[in-house]
PDB file of C-alpha atoms in Angstrom:
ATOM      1  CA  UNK A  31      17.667 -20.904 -27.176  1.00 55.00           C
ATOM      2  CA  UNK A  32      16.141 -24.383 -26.013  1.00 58.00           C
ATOM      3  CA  UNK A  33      18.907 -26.233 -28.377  1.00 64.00           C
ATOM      4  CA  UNK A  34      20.424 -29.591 -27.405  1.00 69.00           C
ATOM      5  CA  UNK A  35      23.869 -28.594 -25.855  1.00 69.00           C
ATOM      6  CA  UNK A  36      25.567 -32.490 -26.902  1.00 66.00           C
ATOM      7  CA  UNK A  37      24.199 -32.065 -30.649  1.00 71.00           C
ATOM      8  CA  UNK A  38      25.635 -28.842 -30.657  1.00 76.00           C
ATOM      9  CA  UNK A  39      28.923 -29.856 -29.667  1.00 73.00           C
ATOM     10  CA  UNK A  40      29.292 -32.961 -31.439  1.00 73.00           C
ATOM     11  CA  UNK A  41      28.901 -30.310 -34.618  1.00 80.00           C
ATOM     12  CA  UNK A  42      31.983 -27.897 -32.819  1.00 79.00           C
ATOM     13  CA  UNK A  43      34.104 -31.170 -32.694  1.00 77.00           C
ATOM     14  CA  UNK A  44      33.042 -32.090 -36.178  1.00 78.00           C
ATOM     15  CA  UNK A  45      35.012 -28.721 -37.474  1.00 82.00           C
ATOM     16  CA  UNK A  46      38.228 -29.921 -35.994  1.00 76.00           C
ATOM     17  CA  UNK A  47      38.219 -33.267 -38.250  1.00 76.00           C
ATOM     18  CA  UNK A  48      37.281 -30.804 -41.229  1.00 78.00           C
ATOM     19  CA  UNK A  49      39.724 -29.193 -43.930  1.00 78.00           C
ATOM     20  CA  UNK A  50      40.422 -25.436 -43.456  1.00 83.00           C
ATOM     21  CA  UNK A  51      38.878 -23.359 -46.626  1.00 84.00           C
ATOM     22  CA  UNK A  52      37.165 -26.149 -47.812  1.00 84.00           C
ATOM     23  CA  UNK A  53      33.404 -26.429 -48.405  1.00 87.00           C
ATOM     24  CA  UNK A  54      30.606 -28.976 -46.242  1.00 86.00           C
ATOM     25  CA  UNK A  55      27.174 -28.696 -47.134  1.00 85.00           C
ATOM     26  CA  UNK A  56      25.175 -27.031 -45.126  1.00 86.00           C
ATOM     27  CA  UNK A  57      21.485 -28.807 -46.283  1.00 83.00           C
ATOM     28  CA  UNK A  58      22.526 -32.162 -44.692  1.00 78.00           C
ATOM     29  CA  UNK A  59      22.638 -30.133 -40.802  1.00 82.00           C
ATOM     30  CA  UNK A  60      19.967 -30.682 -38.525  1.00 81.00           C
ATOM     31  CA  UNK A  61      17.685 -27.637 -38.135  1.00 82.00           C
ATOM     32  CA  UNK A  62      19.254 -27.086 -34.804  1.00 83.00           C
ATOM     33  CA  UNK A  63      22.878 -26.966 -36.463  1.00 85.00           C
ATOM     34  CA  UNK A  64      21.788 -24.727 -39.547  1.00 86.00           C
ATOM     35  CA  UNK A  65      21.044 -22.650 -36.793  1.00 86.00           C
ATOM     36  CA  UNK A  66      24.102 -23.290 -34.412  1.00 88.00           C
ATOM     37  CA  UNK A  67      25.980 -22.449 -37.665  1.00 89.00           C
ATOM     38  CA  UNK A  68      24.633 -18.388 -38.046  1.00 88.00           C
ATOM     39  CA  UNK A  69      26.149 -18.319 -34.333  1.00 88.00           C
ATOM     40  CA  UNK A  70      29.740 -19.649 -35.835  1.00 89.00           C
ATOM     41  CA  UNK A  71      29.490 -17.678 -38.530  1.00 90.00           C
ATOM     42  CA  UNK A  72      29.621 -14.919 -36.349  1.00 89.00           C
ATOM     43  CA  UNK A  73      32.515 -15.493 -34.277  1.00 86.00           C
ATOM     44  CA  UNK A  74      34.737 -15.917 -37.715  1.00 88.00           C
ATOM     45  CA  UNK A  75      34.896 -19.980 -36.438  1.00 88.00           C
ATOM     46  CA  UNK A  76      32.967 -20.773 -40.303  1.00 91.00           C
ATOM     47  CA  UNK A  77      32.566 -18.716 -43.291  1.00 92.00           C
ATOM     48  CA  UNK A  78      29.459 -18.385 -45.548  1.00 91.00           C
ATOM     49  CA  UNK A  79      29.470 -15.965 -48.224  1.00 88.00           C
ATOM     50  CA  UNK A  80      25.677 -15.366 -47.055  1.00 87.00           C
ATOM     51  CA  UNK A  81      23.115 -16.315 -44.449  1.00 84.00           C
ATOM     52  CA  UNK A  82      21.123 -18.460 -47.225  1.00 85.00           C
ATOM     53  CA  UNK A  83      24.524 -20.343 -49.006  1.00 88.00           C
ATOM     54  CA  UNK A  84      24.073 -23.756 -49.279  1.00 87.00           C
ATOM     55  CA  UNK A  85      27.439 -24.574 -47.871  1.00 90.00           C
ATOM     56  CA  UNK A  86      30.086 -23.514 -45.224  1.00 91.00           C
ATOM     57  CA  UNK A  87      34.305 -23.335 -45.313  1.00 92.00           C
ATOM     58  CA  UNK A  88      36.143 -23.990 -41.493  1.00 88.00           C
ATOM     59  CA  UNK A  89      38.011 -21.197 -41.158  1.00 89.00           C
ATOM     60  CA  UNK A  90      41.768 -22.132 -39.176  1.00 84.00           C
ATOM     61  CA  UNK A  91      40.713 -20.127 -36.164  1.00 83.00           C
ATOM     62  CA  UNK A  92      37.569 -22.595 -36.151  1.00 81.00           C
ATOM     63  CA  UNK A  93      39.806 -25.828 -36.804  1.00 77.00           C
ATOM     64  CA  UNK A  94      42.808 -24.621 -34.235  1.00 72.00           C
ATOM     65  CA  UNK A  95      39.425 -24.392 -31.491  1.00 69.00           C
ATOM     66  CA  UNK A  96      37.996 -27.572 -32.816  1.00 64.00           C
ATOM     67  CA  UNK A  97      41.190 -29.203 -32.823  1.00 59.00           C
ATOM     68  CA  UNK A  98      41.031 -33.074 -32.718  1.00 48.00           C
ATOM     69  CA  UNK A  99      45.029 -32.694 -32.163  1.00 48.00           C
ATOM     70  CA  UNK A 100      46.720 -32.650 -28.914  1.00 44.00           C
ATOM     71  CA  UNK A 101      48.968 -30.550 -27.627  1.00 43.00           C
ATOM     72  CA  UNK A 102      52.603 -31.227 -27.562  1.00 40.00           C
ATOM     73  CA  UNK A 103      52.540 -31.312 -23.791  1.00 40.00           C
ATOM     74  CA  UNK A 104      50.279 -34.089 -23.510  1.00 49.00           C
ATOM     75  CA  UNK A 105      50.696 -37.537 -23.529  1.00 65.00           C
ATOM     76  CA  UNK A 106      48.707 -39.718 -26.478  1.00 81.00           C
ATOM     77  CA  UNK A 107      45.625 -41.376 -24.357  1.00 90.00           C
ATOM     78  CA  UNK A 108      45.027 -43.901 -26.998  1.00 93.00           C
ATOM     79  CA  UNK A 109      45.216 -47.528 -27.472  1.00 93.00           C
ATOM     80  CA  UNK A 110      43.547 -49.012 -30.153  1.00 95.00           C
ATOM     81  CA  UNK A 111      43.170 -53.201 -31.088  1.00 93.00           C
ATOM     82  CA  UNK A 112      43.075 -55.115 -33.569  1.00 93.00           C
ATOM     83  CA  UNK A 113      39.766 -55.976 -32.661  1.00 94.00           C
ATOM     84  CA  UNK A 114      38.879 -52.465 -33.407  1.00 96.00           C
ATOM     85  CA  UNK A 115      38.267 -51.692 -29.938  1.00 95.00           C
ATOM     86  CA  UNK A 116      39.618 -48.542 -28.347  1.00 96.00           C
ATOM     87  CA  UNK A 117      40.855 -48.092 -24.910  1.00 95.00           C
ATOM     88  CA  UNK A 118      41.026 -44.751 -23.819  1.00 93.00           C
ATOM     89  CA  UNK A 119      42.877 -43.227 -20.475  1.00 91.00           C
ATOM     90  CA  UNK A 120      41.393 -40.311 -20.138  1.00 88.00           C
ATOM     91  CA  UNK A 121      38.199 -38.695 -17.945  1.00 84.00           C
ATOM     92  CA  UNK A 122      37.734 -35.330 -20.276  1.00 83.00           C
ATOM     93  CA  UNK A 123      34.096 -35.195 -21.415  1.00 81.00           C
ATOM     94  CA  UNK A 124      35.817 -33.417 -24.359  1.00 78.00           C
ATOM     95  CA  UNK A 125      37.761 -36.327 -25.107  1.00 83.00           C
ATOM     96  CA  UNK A 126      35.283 -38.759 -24.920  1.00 86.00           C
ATOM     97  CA  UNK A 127      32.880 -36.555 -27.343  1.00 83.00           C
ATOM     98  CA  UNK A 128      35.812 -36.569 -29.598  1.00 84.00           C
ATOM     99  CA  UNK A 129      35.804 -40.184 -29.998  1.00 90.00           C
ATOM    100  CA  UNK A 130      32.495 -40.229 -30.040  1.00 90.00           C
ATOM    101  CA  UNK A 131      32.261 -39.074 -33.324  1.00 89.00           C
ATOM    102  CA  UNK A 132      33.811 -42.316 -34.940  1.00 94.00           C
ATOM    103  CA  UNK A 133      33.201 -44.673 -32.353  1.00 95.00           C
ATOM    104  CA  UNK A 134      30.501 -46.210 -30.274  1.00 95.00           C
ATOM    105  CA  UNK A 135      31.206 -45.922 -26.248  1.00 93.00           C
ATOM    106  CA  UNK A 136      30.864 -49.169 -24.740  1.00 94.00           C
ATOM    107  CA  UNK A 137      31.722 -48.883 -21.114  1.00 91.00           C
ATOM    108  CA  UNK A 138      32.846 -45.509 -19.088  1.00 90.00           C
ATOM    109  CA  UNK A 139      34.569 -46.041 -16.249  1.00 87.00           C
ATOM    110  CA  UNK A 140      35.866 -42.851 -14.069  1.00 83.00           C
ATOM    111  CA  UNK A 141      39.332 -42.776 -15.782  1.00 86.00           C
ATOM    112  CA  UNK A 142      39.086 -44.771 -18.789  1.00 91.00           C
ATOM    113  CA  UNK A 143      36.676 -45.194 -21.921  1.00 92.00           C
ATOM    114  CA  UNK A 144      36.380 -48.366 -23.926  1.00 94.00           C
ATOM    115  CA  UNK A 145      34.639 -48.376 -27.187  1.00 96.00           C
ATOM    116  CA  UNK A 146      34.430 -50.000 -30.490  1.00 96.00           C
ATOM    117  CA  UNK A 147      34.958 -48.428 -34.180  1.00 97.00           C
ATOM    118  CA  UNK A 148      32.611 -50.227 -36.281  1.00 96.00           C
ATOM    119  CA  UNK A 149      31.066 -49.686 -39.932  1.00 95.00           C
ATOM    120  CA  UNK A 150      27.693 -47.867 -38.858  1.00 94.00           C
ATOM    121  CA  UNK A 151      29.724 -45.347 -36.211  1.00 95.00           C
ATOM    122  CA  UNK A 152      32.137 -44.674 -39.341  1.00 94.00           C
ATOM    123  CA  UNK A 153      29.545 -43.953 -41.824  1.00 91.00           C
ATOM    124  CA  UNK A 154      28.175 -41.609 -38.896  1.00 88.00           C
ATOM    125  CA  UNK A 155      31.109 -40.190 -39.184  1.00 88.00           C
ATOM    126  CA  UNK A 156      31.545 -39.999 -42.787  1.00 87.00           C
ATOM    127  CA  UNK A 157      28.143 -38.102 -43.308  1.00 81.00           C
ATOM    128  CA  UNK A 158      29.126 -35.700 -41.382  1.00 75.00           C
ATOM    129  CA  UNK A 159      32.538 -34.473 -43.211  1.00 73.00           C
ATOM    130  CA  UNK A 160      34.915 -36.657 -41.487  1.00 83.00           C
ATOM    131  CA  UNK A 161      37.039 -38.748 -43.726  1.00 85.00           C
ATOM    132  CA  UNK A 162      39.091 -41.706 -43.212  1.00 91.00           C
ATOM    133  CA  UNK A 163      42.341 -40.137 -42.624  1.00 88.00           C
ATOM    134  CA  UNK A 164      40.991 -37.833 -40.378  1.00 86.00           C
ATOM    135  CA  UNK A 165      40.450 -41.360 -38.358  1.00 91.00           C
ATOM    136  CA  UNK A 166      43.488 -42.342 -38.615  1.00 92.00           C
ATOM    137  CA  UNK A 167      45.131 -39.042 -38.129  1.00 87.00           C
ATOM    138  CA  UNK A 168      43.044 -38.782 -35.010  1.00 88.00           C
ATOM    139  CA  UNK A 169      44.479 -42.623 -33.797  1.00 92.00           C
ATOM    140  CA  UNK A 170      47.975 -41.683 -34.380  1.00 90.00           C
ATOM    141  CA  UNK A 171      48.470 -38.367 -33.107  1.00 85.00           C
ATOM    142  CA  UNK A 172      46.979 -39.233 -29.744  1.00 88.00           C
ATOM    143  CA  UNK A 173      48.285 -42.596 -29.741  1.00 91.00           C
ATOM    144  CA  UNK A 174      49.420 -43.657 -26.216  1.00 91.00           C
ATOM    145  CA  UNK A 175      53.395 -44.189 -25.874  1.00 90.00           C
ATOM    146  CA  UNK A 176      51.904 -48.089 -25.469  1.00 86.00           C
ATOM    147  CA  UNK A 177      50.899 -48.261 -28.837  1.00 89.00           C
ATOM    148  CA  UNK A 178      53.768 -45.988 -30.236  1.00 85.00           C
ATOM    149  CA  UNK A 179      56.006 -49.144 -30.149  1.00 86.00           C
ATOM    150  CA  UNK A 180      54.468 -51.073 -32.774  1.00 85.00           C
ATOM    151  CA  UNK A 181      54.805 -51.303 -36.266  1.00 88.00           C
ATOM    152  CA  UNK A 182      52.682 -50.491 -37.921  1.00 91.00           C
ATOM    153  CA  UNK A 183      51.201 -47.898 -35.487  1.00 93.00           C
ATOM    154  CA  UNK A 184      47.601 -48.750 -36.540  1.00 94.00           C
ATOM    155  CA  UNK A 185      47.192 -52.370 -37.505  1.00 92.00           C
ATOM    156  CA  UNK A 186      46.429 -52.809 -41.403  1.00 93.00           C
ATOM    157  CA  UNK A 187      43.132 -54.413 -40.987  1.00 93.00           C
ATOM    158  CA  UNK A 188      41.784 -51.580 -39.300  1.00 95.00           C
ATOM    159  CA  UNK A 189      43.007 -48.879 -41.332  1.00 95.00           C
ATOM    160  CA  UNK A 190      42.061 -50.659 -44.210  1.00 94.00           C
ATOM    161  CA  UNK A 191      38.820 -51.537 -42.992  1.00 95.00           C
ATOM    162  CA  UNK A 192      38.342 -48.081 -42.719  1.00 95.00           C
ATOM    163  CA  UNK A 193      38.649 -46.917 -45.699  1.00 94.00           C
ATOM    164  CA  UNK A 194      36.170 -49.849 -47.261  1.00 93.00           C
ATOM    165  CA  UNK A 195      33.661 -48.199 -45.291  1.00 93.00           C
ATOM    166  CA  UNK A 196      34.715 -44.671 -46.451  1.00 93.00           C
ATOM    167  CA  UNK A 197      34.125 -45.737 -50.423  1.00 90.00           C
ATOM    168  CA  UNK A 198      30.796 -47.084 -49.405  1.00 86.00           C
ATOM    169  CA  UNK A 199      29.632 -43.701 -49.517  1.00 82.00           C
ATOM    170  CA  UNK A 200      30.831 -43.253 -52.584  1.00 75.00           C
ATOM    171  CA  UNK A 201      29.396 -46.348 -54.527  1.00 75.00           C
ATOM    172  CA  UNK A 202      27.371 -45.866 -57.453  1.00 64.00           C
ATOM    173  CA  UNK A 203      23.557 -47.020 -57.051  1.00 69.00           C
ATOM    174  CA  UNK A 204      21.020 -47.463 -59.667  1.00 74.00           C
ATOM    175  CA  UNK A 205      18.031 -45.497 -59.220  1.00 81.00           C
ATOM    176  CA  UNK A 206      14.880 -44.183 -60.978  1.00 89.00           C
ATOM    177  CA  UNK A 207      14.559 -40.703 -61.342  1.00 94.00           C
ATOM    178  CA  UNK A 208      12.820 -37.588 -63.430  1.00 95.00           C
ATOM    179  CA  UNK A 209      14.798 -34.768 -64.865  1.00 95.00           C
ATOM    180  CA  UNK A 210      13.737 -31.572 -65.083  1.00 95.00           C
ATOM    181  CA  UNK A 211      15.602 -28.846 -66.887  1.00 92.00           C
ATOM    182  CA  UNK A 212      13.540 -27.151 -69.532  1.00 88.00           C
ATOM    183  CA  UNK A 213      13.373 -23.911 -67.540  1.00 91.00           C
ATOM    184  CA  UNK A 214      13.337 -20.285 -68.671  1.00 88.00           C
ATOM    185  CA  UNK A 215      15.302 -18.542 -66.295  1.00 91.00           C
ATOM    186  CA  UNK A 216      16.992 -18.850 -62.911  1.00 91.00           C
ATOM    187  CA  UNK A 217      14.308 -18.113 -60.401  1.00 92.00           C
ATOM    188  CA  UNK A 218      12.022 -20.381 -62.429  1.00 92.00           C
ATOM    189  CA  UNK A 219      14.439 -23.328 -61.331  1.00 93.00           C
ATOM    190  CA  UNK A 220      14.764 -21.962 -57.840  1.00 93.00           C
ATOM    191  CA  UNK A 221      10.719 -21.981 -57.370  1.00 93.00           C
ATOM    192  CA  UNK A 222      10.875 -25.662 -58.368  1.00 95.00           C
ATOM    193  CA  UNK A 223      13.780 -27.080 -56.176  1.00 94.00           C
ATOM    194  CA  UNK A 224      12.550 -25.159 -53.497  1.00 93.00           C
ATOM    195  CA  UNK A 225       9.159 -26.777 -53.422  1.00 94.00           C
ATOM    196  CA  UNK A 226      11.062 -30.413 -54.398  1.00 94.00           C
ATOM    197  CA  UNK A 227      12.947 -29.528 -51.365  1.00 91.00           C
ATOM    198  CA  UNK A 228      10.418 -28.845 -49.238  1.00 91.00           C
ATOM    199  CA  UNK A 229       8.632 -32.257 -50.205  1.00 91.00           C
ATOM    200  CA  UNK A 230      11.841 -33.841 -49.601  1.00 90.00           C
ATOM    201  CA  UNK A 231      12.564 -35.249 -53.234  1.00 92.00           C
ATOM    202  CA  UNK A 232      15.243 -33.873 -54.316  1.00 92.00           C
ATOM    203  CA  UNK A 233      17.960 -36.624 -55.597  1.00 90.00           C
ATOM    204  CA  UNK A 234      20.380 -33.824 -57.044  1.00 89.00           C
ATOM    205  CA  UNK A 235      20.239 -30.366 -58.370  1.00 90.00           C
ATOM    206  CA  UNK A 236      22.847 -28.315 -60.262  1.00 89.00           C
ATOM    207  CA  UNK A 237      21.887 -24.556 -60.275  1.00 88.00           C
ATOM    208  CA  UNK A 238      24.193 -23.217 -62.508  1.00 85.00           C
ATOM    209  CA  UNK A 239      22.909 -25.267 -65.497  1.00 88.00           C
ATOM    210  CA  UNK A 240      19.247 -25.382 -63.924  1.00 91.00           C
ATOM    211  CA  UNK A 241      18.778 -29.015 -64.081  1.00 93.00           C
ATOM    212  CA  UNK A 242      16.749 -30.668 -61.282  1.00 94.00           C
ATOM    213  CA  UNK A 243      16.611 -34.751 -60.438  1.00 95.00           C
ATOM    214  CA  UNK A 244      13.646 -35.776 -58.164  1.00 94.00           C
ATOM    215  CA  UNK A 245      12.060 -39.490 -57.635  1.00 93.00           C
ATOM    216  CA  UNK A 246       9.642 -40.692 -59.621  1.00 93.00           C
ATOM    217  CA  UNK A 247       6.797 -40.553 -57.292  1.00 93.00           C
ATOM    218  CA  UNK A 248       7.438 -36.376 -56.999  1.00 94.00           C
ATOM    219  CA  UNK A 249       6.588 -36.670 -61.253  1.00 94.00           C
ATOM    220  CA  UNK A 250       3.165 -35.355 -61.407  1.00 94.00           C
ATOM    221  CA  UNK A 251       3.283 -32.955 -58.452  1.00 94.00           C
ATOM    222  CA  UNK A 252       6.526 -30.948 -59.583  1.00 95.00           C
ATOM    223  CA  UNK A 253       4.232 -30.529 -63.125  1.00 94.00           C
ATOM    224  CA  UNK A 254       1.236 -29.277 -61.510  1.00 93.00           C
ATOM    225  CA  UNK A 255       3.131 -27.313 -59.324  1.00 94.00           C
ATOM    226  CA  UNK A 256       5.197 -25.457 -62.703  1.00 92.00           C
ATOM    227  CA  UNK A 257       1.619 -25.343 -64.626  1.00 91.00           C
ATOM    228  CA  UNK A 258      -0.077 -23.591 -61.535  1.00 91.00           C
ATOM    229  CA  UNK A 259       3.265 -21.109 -61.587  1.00 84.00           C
ATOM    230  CA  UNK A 260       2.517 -20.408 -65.094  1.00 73.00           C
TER     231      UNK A 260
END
């Protein structure tokens, strides 16, 4: 359906770093992905409760598919530095997508990948529904027996490091805003958002107690947009 086949399966892989049952926002997905994501809903790989919900719950069958986890028959490919580089023995695509997620690919050679986990390929990560410990789950269960000798497995600085740039996601920033919550009724509050959405102003929204937060610029055109619904 002219969509880009490595998007869509850096999304697949995604799933396998994500918690079964629980929900990802489906509003922060490329076009292409919202899309992709009707197609998993479909073969029972996601759940949605509907077509239009704003977000989506792995299902195991999805994760087990998805799986970042080798099997118990293969040997951990892994070696990762202090230096936060990664060497990997391995010449699967899959695997390489795989790290891909939470690493930059410096060199590919035709049976072994080096690349580098560094703070803007974690945040890439991060926005996407992988955590921290999925990272370091991911290091240690594919760990090559090379590595499986030290202790500790992962070196502190790096899993540490880690998780700095995991709560910078999470930091609380100062910013001007309008609220909006004087509405009537429900689908008075979704006319708004949906227009706020649309102009790509939306800071946060909470439908269940119809309260909307835009940026300060969006001010005067959310109001003329509720006076001309009126």
């Amino acid at each position: 359906r002219g969509m880009d086949r490595n998007e869509l399966l850096t999304f697949l892989f995604q799933i396998g770093f994500q918690q079964i049952g629980k929900g990802y926002s489906a509003e922060t997905l490329s076009d292409q992905k919202r899309m992709f994501l009707g197609d998993l809903c479909s073969f029972g790989l996601v759940y949605r409760r509907k077509a239009t919900s704003r977000r989506y719950y792995p299902t195991r069958l999805g994760v087990n598919l998805s799986s970042t986890h080798s099997r118990p028959d293969e040997t951990g490919f892994v070696i990762l530095e202090p230096s936060f580089k990664i060497y990997a023995n391995t010449r699967s695509t899959l695997q390489m997508n795989r790290l891909g997620i939470f690493c930059d690919l410096l060199y590919r050679l035709p049976n072994l990948v080096v690349a580098k986990i560094t703070r803007d390929s974690c945040l890439r990560a991060f926005k996407n529904g992988v955590t921290a410990a999925d990272i370091l789950s991911f290091i240690t269960i594919n760990a090559s027996p090379v590595m499986t000798t030290k202790t500790p497995l992962i070196p502190d600085a790096v899993s540490v490091q880690i998780s700095i740039w995991e709560e910078e996601m999470y930091r609380v920033k100062n910013q001007l805003a309008v609220m909006f919550d004087q509405f009537d009724q429900l689908q008075d509050f979704e006319n708004v958002e949906k227009f706020a959405r649309e102009k790509g102003v939306v800071l946060w929204s909470d439908p269940s107690q119809m309260v909307l937060i835009v940026t300060p610029e969006a001010d005067e055109i959310i109001r003329r947009f509720i006076r001309n619904a009126t």
